[in-house]
CSV table of C-alpha atoms in Angstrom, one decimal:
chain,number,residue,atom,x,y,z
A,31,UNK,CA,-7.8,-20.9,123.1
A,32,UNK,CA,-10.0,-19.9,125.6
A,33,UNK,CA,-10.1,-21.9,128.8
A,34,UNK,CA,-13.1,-21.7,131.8
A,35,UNK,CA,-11.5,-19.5,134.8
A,36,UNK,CA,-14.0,-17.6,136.0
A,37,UNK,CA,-13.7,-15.2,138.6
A,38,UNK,CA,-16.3,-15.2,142.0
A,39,UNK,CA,-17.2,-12.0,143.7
A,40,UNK,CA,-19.5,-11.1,147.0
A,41,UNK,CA,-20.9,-8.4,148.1
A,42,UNK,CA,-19.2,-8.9,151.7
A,43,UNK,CA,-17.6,-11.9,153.1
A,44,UNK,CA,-19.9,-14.3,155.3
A,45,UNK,CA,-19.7,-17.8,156.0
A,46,UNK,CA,-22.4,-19.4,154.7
A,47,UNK,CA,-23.7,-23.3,156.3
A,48,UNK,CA,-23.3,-26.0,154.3
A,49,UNK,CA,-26.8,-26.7,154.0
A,50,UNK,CA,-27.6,-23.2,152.5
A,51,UNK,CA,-25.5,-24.0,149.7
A,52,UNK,CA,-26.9,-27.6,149.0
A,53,UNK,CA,-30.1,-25.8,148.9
A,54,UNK,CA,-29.3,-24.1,145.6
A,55,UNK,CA,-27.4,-26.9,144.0
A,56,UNK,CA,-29.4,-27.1,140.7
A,57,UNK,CA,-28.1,-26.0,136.7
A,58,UNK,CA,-27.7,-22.9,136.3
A,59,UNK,CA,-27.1,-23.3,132.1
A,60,UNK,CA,-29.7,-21.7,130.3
A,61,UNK,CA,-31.2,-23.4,127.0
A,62,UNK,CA,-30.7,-26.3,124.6
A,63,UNK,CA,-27.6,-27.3,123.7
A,64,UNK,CA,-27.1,-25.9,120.1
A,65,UNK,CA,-23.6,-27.3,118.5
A,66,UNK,CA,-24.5,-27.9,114.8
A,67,UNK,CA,-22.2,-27.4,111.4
A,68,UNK,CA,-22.9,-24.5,109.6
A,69,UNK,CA,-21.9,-22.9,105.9
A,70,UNK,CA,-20.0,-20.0,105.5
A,71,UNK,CA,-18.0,-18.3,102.8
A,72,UNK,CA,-14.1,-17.6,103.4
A,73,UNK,CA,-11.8,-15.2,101.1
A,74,UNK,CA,-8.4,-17.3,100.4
A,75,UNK,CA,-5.5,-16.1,99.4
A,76,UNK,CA,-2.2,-18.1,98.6
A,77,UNK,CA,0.9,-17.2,97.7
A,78,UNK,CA,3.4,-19.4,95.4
A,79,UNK,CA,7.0,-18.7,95.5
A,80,UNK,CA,10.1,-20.3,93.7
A,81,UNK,CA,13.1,-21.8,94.8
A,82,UNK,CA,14.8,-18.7,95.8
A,83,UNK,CA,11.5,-17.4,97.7
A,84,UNK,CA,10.6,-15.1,94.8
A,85,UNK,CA,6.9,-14.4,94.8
A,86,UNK,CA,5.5,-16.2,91.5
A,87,UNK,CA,2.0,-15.9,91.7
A,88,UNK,CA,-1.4,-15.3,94.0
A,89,UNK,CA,-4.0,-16.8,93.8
A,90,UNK,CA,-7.0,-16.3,95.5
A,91,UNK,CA,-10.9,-17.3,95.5
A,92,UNK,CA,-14.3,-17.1,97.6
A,93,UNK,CA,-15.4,-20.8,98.9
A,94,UNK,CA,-17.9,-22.1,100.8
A,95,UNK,CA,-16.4,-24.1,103.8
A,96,UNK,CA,-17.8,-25.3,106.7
A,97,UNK,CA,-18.0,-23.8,110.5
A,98,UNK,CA,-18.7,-24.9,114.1
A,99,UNK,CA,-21.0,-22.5,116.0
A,100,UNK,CA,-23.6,-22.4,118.8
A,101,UNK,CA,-23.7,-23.3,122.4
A,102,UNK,CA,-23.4,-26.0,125.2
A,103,UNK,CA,-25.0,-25.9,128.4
A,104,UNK,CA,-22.8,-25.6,131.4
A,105,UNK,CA,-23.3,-26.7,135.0
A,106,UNK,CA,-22.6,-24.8,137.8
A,107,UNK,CA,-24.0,-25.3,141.6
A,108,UNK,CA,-22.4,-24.5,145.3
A,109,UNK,CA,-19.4,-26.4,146.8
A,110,UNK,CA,-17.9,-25.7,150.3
A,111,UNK,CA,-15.0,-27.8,148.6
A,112,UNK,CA,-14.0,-25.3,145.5
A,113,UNK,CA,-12.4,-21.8,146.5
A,114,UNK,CA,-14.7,-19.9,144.4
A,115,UNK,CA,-17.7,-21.4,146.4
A,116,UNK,CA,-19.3,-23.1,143.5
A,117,UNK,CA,-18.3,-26.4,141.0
A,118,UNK,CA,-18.2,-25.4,137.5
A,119,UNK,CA,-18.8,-28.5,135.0
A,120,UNK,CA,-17.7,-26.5,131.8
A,121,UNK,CA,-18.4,-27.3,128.6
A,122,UNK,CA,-16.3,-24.9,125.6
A,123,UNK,CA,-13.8,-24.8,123.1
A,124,UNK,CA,-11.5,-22.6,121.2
A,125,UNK,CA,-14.6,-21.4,118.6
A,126,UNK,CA,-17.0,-20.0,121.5
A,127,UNK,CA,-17.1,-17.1,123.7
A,128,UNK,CA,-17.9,-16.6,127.3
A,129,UNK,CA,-21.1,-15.2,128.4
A,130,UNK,CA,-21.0,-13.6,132.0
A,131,UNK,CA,-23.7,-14.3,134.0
A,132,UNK,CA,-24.9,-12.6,136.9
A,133,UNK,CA,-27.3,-13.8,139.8
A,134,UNK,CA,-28.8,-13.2,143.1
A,135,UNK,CA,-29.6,-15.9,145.9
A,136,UNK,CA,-31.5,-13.9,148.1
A,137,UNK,CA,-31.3,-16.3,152.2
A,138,UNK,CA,-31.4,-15.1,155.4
A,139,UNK,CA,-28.1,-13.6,155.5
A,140,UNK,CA,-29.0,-11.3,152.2
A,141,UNK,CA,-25.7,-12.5,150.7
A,142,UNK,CA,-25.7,-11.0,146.9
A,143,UNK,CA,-23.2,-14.0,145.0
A,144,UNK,CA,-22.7,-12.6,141.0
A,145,UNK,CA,-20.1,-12.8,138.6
A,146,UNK,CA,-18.8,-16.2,137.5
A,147,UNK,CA,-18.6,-17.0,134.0
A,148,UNK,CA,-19.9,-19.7,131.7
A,149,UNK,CA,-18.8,-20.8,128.4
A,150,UNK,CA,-21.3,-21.5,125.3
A,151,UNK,CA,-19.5,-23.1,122.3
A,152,UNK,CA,-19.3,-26.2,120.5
A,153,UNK,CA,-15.9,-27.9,118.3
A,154,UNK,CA,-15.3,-30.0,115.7
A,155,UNK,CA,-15.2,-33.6,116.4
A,156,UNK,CA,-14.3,-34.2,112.6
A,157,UNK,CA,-12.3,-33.2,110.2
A,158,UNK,CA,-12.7,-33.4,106.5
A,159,UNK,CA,-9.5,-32.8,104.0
A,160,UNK,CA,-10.6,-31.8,100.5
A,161,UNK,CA,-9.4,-30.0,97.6
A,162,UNK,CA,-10.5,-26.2,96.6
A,163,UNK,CA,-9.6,-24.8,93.6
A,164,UNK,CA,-8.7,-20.8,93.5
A,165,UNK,CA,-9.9,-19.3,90.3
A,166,UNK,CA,-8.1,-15.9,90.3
A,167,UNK,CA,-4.7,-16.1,89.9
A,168,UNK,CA,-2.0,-13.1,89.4
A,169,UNK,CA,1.9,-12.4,88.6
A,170,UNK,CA,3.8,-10.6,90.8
A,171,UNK,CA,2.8,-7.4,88.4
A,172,UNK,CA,-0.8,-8.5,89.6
A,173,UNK,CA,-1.5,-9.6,85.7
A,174,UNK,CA,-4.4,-11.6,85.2
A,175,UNK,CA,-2.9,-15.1,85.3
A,176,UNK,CA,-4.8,-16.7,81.9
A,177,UNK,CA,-2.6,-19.4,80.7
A,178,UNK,CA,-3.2,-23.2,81.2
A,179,UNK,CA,-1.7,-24.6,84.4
A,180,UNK,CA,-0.9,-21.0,85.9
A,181,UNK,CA,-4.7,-19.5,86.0
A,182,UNK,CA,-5.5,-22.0,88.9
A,183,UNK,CA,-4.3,-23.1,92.0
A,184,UNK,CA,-5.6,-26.5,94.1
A,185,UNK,CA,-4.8,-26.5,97.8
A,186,UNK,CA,-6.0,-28.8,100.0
A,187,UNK,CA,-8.4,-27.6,103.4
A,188,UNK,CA,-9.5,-29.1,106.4
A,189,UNK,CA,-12.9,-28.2,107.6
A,190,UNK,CA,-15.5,-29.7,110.1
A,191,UNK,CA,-17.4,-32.3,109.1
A,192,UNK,CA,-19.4,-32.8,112.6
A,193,UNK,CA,-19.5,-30.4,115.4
A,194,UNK,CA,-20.6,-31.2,119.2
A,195,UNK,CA,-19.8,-30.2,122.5
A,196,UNK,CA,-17.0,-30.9,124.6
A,197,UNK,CA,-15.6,-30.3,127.8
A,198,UNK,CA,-13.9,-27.7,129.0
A,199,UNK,CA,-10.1,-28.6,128.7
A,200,UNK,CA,-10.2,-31.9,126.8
A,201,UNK,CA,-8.0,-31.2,123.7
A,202,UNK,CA,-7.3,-35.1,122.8
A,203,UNK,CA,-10.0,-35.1,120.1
């Protein structure tokens, strides 16, 4: 799981008035948010053993399941408060990635400020349980598995049902 620490260069160290910085406060996020639920296809494999933890069969199938992707706007703008200079309202999850982006605030001091990090992703925020059935089942041997009863395998997946964005950090959903 990834979580929002991004890390705040500058070029040399000034102190910068407190009204400079409320004269950039504004959102820095670029784009629409873009969370949506999206097919994809996943290999499965699973493994049956007996009692004794002897391997009895593998079975294993493609299926269509489905995914979280895309991206949620993050806000970041200038605080005298914050030891990094700027307030980061972060919006992430554990399927996303960080984008790094760099700017330049060009005031009278010629201060260059780069180098914090956003996050773009989106979650689920359901969960759907159903029941896949793998088609290709083997003996240990890896022997075609054709009998009744042995050539198939149900197990039971949870994938998304609804995907949006959340804030950085909050994990009770």
């Amino acid at each position: 799981m990834r979580t929002c620490q991004g890390t705040w260069f500058s070029s040399r160290t000034v102190l910068v008035p407190l009204l400079l910085f409320s004269m950039f406060s504004t959102n820095l996020a670029e784009g629409e948010e873009a969370c949506e639920t999206l097919p994809s296809e996943l290999h499965i494999i699973k493994e049956e053993f007996d009692e004794l933890g002897r391997l009895q069969r593998t079975c294993n199938s493609e299926v269509s399941v489905n995914k979280c992707e895309g991206a949620c706007n993050s806000q970041v703008q200038p605080s005298v408060i914050t030891p990094t200079g700027f307030l980061k309202e972060c919006y992430c999850c554990r399927e996303g990635f960080l984008r790094e982006n760099v700017i330049t605030l060009t005031t009278i001091l010629n201060v260059r400020l780069f180098g914090w990090q956003e996050c773009y992703c989106c979650r689920e925020s359901f969960l759907r349980e159903r029941v896949i059935t793998l088609t290709h089942c083997y003996d240990p041997d890896g022997g075609r598995l054709t009998k009744e009863g042995q050539s198939t395998m149900d197990i039971k997946l949870r994938e998304p049902a609804e995907c949006k964005c959340f804030k950085c950090g909050d994990f009770s959903r």
